[in-house]
Amino acid sequence: MSVEVEMVKCACADCVCVVSASKGVQADGRVFCGDACAQHHDGGAGCDHAGCTCHG
């Protein structure tokens, strides 16, 4: 039996976003909700998703 994961939590530790495993930004072998999280909040940019206050 195999299980296909469709949604995962963003790999950023401070982020609360859930993203499609196939459509998220992949970096460092992990899935992130967007470029800001994938780039480890270079320059202090947040992911800008509603309700999330992550800035790395």
PDB file of C-alpha atoms in Angstrom:
ATOM      1  CA  MET A   1       0.000   0.000   0.000  1.00  0.00           C
ATOM      2  CA  SER A   2       1.333   3.452  -0.850  1.00  0.00           C
ATOM      3  CA  VAL A   3       0.308   6.830   0.481  1.00  0.00           C
ATOM      4  CA  GLU A   4       0.524  10.022  -1.556  1.00  0.00           C
ATOM      5  CA  VAL A   5       0.937  13.195   0.474  1.00  0.00           C
ATOM      6  CA  GLU A   6      -0.842  16.143  -1.111  1.00  0.00           C
ATOM      7  CA  MET A   7      -0.410  18.946   1.437  1.00  0.00           C
ATOM      8  CA  VAL A   8       2.542  19.641   3.753  1.00  0.00           C
ATOM      9  CA  LYS A   9       3.486  22.322   6.263  1.00  0.00           C
ATOM     10  CA  CYS A  10       6.007  24.815   4.919  1.00  0.00           C
ATOM     11  CA  ALA A  11       9.527  23.733   5.923  1.00  0.00           C
ATOM     12  CA  CYS A  12      10.198  27.174   7.474  1.00  0.00           C
ATOM     13  CA  ALA A  13      10.136  26.668  11.243  1.00  0.00           C
ATOM     14  CA  ASP A  14       8.334  29.971  11.929  1.00  0.00           C
ATOM     15  CA  CYS A  15       5.769  29.613   9.127  1.00  0.00           C
ATOM     16  CA  VAL A  16       2.238  28.303   9.670  1.00  0.00           C
ATOM     17  CA  CYS A  17       1.394  27.861   5.965  1.00  0.00           C
ATOM     18  CA  VAL A  18       0.314  24.590   4.378  1.00  0.00           C
ATOM     19  CA  VAL A  19       1.238  24.092   0.746  1.00  0.00           C
ATOM     20  CA  SER A  20       0.681  21.553  -2.014  1.00  0.00           C
ATOM     21  CA  ALA A  21       3.623  19.159  -2.021  1.00  0.00           C
ATOM     22  CA  SER A  22       3.766  19.300  -5.817  1.00  0.00           C
ATOM     23  CA  LYS A  23       3.380  23.077  -6.201  1.00  0.00           C
ATOM     24  CA  GLY A  24       5.494  24.386  -3.319  1.00  0.00           C
ATOM     25  CA  VAL A  25       8.942  25.889  -3.791  1.00  0.00           C
ATOM     26  CA  GLN A  26      11.528  23.142  -3.378  1.00  0.00           C
ATOM     27  CA  ALA A  27      14.916  24.048  -1.898  1.00  0.00           C
ATOM     28  CA  ASP A  28      17.446  22.154   0.215  1.00  0.00           C
ATOM     29  CA  GLY A  29      15.398  18.973  -0.328  1.00  0.00           C
ATOM     30  CA  ARG A  30      12.376  20.495   1.445  1.00  0.00           C
ATOM     31  CA  VAL A  31       9.105  22.143   0.374  1.00  0.00           C
ATOM     32  CA  PHE A  32       8.398  25.796   1.211  1.00  0.00           C
ATOM     33  CA  CYS A  33       5.281  27.938   0.670  1.00  0.00           C
ATOM     34  CA  GLY A  34       7.137  30.614  -1.278  1.00  0.00           C
ATOM     35  CA  ASP A  35      10.440  32.149  -2.269  1.00  0.00           C
ATOM     36  CA  ALA A  36      10.897  34.173   0.950  1.00  0.00           C
ATOM     37  CA  CYS A  37      10.790  31.055   3.118  1.00  0.00           C
ATOM     38  CA  ALA A  38      12.872  29.031   0.643  1.00  0.00           C
ATOM     39  CA  GLN A  39      15.558  31.735   0.729  1.00  0.00           C
ATOM     40  CA  HIS A  40      15.531  31.719   4.546  1.00  0.00           C
ATOM     41  CA  HIS A  41      14.008  35.225   4.655  1.00  0.00           C
ATOM     42  CA  ASP A  42      17.000  36.928   3.095  1.00  0.00           C
ATOM     43  CA  GLY A  43      16.569  40.629   3.887  1.00  0.00           C
ATOM     44  CA  GLY A  44      13.833  39.942   6.452  1.00  0.00           C
ATOM     45  CA  ALA A  45      11.008  39.433   3.952  1.00  0.00           C
ATOM     46  CA  GLY A  46       8.002  37.501   5.214  1.00  0.00           C
ATOM     47  CA  CYS A  47       5.967  35.066   3.158  1.00  0.00           C
ATOM     48  CA  ASP A  48       3.088  37.592   3.069  1.00  0.00           C
ATOM     49  CA  HIS A  49       0.361  34.957   3.301  1.00  0.00           C
ATOM     50  CA  ALA A  50      -2.718  36.015   5.265  1.00  0.00           C
ATOM     51  CA  GLY A  51      -2.394  35.176   8.967  1.00  0.00           C
ATOM     52  CA  CYS A  52       1.300  34.275   8.833  1.00  0.00           C
ATOM     53  CA  THR A  53       3.875  36.520  10.468  1.00  0.00           C
ATOM     54  CA  CYS A  54       7.040  34.551   9.698  1.00  0.00           C
ATOM     55  CA  HIS A  55      10.223  36.441   8.897  1.00  0.00           C
ATOM     56  CA  GLY A  56      12.755  33.683   9.524  1.00  0.00           C
TER      57      GLY A  56
END
